[in-house]
Short mmCIF file of C-alpha atoms and ligand atoms in Angstrom, two decimals:
data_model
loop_
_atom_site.label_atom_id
_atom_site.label_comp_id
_atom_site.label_asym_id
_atom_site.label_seq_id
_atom_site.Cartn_x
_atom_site.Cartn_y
_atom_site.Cartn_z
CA UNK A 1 343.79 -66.18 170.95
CA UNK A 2 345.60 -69.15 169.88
CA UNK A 3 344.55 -71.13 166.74
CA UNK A 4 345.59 -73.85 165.10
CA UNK A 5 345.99 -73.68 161.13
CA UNK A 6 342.94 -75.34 159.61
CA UNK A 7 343.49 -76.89 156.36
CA UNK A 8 339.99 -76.27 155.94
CA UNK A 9 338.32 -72.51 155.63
CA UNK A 10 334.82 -73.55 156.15
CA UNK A 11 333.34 -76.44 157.18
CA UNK A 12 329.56 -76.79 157.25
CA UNK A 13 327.83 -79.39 158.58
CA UNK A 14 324.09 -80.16 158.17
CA UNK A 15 322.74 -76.71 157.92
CA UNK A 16 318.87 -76.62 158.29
CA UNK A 17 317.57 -72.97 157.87
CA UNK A 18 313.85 -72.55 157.47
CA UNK A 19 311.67 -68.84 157.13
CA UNK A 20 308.16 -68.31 158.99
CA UNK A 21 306.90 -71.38 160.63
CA UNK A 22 303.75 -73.94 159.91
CA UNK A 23 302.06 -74.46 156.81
CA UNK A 24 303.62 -71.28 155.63
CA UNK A 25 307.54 -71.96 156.39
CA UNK A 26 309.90 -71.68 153.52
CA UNK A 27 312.93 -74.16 154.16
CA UNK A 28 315.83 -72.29 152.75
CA UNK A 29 318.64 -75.05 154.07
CA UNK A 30 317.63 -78.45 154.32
CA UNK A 31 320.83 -80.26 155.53
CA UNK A 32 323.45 -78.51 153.67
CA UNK A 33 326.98 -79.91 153.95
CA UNK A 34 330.56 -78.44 152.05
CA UNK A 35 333.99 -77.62 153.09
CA UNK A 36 336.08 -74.99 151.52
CA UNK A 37 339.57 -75.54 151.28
CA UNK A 38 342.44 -72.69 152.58
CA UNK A 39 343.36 -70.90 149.64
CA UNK A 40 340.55 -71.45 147.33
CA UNK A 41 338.35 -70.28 145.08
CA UNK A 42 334.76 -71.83 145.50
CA UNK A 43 331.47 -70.54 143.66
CA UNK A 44 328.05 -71.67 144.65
CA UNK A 45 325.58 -71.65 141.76
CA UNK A 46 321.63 -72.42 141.85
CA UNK A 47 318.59 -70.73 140.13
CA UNK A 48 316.74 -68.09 142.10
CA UNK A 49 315.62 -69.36 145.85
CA UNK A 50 318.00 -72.15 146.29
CA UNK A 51 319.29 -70.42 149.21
CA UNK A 52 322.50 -69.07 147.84
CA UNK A 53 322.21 -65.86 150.43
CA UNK A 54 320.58 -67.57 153.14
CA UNK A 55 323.98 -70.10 152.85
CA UNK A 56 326.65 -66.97 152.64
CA UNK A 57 325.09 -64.84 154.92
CA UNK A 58 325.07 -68.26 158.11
CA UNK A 59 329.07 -68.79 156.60
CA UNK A 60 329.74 -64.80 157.30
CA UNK A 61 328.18 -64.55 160.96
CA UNK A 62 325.20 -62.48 159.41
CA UNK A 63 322.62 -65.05 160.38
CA UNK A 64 322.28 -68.39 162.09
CA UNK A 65 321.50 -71.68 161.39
CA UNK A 66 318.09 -73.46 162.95
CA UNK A 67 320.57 -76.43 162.44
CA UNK A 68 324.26 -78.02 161.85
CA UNK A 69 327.26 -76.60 162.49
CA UNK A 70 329.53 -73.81 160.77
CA UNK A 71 333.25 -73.60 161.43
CA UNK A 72 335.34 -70.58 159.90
CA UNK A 73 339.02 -71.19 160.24
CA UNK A 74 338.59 -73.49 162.59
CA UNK A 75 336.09 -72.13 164.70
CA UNK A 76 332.64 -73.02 165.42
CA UNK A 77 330.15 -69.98 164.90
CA UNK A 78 328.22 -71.36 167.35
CA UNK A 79 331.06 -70.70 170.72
CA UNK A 80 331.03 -67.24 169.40
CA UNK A 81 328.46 -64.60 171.16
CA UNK A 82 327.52 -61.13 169.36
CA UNK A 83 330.72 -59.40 169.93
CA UNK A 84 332.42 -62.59 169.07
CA UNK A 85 330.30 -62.58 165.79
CA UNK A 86 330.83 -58.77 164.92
CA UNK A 87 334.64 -59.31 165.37
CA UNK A 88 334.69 -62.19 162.95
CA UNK A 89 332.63 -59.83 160.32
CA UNK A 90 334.93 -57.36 161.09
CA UNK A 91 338.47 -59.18 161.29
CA UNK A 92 338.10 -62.14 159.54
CA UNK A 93 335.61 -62.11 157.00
CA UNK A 94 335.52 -59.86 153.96
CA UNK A 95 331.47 -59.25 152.34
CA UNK A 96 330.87 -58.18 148.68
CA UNK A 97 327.39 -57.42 147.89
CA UNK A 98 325.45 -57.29 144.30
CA UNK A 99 324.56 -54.16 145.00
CA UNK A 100 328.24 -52.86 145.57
CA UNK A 101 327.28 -51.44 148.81
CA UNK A 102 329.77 -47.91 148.98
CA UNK A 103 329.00 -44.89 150.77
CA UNK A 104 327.86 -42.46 148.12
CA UNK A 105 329.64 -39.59 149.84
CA UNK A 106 333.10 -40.66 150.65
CA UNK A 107 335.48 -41.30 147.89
CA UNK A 108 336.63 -44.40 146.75
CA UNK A 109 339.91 -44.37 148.58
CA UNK A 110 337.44 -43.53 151.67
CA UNK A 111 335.31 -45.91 151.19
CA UNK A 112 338.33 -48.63 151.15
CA UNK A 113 339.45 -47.11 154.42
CA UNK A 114 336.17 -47.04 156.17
CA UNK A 115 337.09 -50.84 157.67
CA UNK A 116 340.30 -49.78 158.89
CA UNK A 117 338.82 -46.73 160.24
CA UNK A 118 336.60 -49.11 162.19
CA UNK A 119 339.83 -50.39 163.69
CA UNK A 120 341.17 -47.69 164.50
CA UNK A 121 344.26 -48.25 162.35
CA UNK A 122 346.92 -45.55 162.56
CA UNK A 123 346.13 -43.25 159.88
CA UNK A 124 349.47 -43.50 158.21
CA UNK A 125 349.04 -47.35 157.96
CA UNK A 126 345.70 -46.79 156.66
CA UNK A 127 346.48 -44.66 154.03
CA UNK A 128 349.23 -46.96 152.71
CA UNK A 129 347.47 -49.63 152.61
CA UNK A 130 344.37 -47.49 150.66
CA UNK A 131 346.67 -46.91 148.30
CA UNK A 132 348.08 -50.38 147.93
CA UNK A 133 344.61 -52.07 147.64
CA UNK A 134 343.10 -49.54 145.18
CA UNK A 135 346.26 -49.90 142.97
CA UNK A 136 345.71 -53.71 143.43
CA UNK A 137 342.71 -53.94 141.84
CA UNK A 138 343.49 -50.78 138.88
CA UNK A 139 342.07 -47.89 140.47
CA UNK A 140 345.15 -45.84 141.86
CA UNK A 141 343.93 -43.19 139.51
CA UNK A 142 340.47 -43.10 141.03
CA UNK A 143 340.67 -42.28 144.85
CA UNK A 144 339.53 -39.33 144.68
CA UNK A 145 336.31 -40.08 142.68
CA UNK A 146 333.04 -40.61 144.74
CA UNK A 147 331.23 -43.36 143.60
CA UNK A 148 328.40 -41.51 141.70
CA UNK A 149 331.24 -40.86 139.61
CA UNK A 150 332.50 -44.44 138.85
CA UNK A 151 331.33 -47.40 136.43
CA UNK A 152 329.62 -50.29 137.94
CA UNK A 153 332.84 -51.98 137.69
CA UNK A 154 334.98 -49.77 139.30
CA UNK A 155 332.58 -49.33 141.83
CA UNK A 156 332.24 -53.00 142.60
CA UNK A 157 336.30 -53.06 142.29
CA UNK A 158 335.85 -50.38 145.21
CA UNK A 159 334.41 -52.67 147.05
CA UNK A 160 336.25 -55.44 146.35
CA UNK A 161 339.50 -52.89 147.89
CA UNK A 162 337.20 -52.45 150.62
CA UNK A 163 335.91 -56.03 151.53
CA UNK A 164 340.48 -57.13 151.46
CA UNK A 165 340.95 -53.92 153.74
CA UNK A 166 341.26 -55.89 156.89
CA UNK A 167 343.36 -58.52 155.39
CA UNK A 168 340.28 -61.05 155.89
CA UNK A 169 340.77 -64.85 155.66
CA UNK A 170 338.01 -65.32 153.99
CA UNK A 171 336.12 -63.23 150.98
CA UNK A 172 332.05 -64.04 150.56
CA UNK A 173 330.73 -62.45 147.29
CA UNK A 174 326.91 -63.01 146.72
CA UNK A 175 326.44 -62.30 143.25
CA UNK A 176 329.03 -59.85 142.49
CA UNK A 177 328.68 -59.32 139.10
CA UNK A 178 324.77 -59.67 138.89
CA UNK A 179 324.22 -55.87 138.22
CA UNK A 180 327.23 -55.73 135.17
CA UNK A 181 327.23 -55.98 131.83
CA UNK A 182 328.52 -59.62 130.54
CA UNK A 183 332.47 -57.96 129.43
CA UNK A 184 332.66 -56.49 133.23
CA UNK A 185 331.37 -58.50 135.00
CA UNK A 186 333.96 -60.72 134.13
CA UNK A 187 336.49 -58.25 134.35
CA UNK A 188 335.12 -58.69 137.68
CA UNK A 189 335.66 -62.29 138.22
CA UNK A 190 339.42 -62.02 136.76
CA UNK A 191 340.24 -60.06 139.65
CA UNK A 192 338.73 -61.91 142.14
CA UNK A 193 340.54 -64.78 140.80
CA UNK A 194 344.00 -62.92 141.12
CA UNK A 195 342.87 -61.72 144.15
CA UNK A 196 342.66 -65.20 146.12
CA UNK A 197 345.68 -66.13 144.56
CA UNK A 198 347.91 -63.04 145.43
CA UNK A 199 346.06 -61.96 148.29
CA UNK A 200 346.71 -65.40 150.68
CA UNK A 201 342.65 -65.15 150.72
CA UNK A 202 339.89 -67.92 150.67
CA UNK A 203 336.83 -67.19 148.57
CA UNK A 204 332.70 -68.40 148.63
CA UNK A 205 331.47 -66.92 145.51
CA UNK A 206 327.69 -67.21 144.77
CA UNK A 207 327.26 -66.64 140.95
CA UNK A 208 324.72 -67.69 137.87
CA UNK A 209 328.28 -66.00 135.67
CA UNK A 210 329.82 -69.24 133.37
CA UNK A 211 333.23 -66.98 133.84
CA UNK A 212 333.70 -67.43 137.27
CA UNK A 213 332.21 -71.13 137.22
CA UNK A 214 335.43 -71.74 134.71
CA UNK A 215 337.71 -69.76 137.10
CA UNK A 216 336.30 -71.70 140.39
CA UNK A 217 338.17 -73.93 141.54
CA UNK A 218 335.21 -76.12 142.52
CA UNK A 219 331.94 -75.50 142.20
CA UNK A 220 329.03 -76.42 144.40
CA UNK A 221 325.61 -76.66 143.15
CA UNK A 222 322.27 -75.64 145.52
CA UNK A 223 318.86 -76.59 144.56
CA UNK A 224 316.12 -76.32 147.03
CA UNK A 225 318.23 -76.21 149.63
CA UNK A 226 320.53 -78.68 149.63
CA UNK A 227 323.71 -79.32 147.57
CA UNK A 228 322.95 -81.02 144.45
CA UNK A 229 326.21 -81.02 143.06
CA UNK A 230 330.11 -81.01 144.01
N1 ATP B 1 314.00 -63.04 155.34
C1 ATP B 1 313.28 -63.99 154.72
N2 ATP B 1 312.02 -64.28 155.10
C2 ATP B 1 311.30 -65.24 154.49
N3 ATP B 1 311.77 -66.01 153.48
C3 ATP B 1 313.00 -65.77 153.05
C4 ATP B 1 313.84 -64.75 153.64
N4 ATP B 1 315.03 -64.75 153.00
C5 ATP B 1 314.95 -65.72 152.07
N5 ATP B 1 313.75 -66.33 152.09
C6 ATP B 1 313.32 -67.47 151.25
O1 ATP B 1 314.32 -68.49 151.34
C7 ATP B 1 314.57 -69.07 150.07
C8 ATP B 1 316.05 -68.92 149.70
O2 ATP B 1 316.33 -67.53 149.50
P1 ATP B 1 317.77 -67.00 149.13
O3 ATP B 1 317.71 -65.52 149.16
O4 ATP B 1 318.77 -67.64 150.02
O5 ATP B 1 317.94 -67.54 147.64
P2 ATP B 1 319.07 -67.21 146.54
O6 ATP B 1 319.57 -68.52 146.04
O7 ATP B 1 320.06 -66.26 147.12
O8 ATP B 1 318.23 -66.50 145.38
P3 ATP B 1 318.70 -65.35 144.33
O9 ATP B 1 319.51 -66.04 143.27
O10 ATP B 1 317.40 -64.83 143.79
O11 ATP B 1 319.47 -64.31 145.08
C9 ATP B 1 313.62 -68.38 149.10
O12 ATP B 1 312.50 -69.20 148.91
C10 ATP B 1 313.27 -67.08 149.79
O13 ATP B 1 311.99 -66.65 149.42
MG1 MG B 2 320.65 -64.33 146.60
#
């Protein structure tokens, strides 16, 4: 597939995304409009409900928008059908969750391989680049360690390995320090910040942390659904 080279990550465009219908419809989105630029680190702030998730999870292919348009390197979410949309969660876009998300049974170097697995990289490739991503983000010495058996930190790092696996253009992180302690969590956000800079990768960040809002660089600002601040 040919593509041109966007300056521009994602571009959204009016995004209207509303929950349950009538008298009783919550309207998550209510014309929501950004662009990330290529190479940068962007966090989205906004108290409880403002529809930080609803607004990562229509960028990353995981829902749609009533509404608007999204474009993700270029290309409009909308031209893409479900296998189009699994290959961009797949290929493209890399997901970390508050929740950290591993599989308890496979060990950390596992659960960094379990995207390439998905690809069916050649095992020797894979295992290379296991080892280069869990080194990347300090946890070389871990790989064998389930997660059960790791900090919240490492765990999230884990997954942080996991979510750069495929290379992705773009990294979404909803809250990724929400279930660590103040000194990790920002641990946390360091390495996401050396991350997009060594990495070649373009980050949407949702985050109530002050770290990563002084590490962003921009931040965007949702209340009630729409973007309050730039
Ligand atoms: N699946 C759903 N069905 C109905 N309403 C929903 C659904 N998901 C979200 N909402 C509503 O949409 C609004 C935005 O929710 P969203 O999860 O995007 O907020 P958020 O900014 O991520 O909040 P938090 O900081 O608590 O994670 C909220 O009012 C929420 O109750
Ligand atoms: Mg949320």
């Amino acid at each position: 597939m040919s593509q041109v080279v966007t300056e521009t990550m994602v571009r959204v465009e009016d995004v209207h995304k509303s929950y349950g219908r009538g008298a009783a419809a919550v309207h998550a989105l209510r014309g929501v409009s950004f662009e990330v630029p290529r190479g940068e680190l962007v966090a989205l702030k906004g108290r409880s409900g403002s529809g930080k998730t609803t607004l990562l999870n229509i960028v990353g292919g995981l829902d749609t928008p009533d509404r608007g348009r999204v474009l993700v390197d270029g290309r409009d979410l909308a031209d893409l059908d479900e296998d189009g949309l699994l290959a961009l969660r797949r290929d493209q876009v890399g997901f970390v969750f508050q929740s950290f998300g591993l599989i308890p049974i496979l060990t950390a170097a596992e659960n960094v391989g379990v995207p390439l697995r998905l690809r069916r990289a050649d095992p020797r490739e894979r295992e290379e680049r296991v080892e280069l991503l869990l080194s990347l983000v300090g946890l070389a010495d871990h790989a064998a360690q389930r997660p059960g058996e790791l900090s919240g930190g490492q765990q999230q790092r884990v997954a942080i390995a996991r979510a750069l696996a495929n290379s992705p253009s773009l990294l979404i992180a909803d809250e990724p320090t929400g279930q660590l302690d103040a000194e990790t969590g920002h641990a946390v956000m360091e390495l996401l910040r050396a991350v997009v800079r060594s990495e070649n990768v373009t980050a949407l960040v949702a985050t109530h942390d002050a770290t990563l809002l002084d590490l962003a660089d921009r931040v965007l600002e949702l209340g009630d659904g729409e973007i309050t601040e730039h």
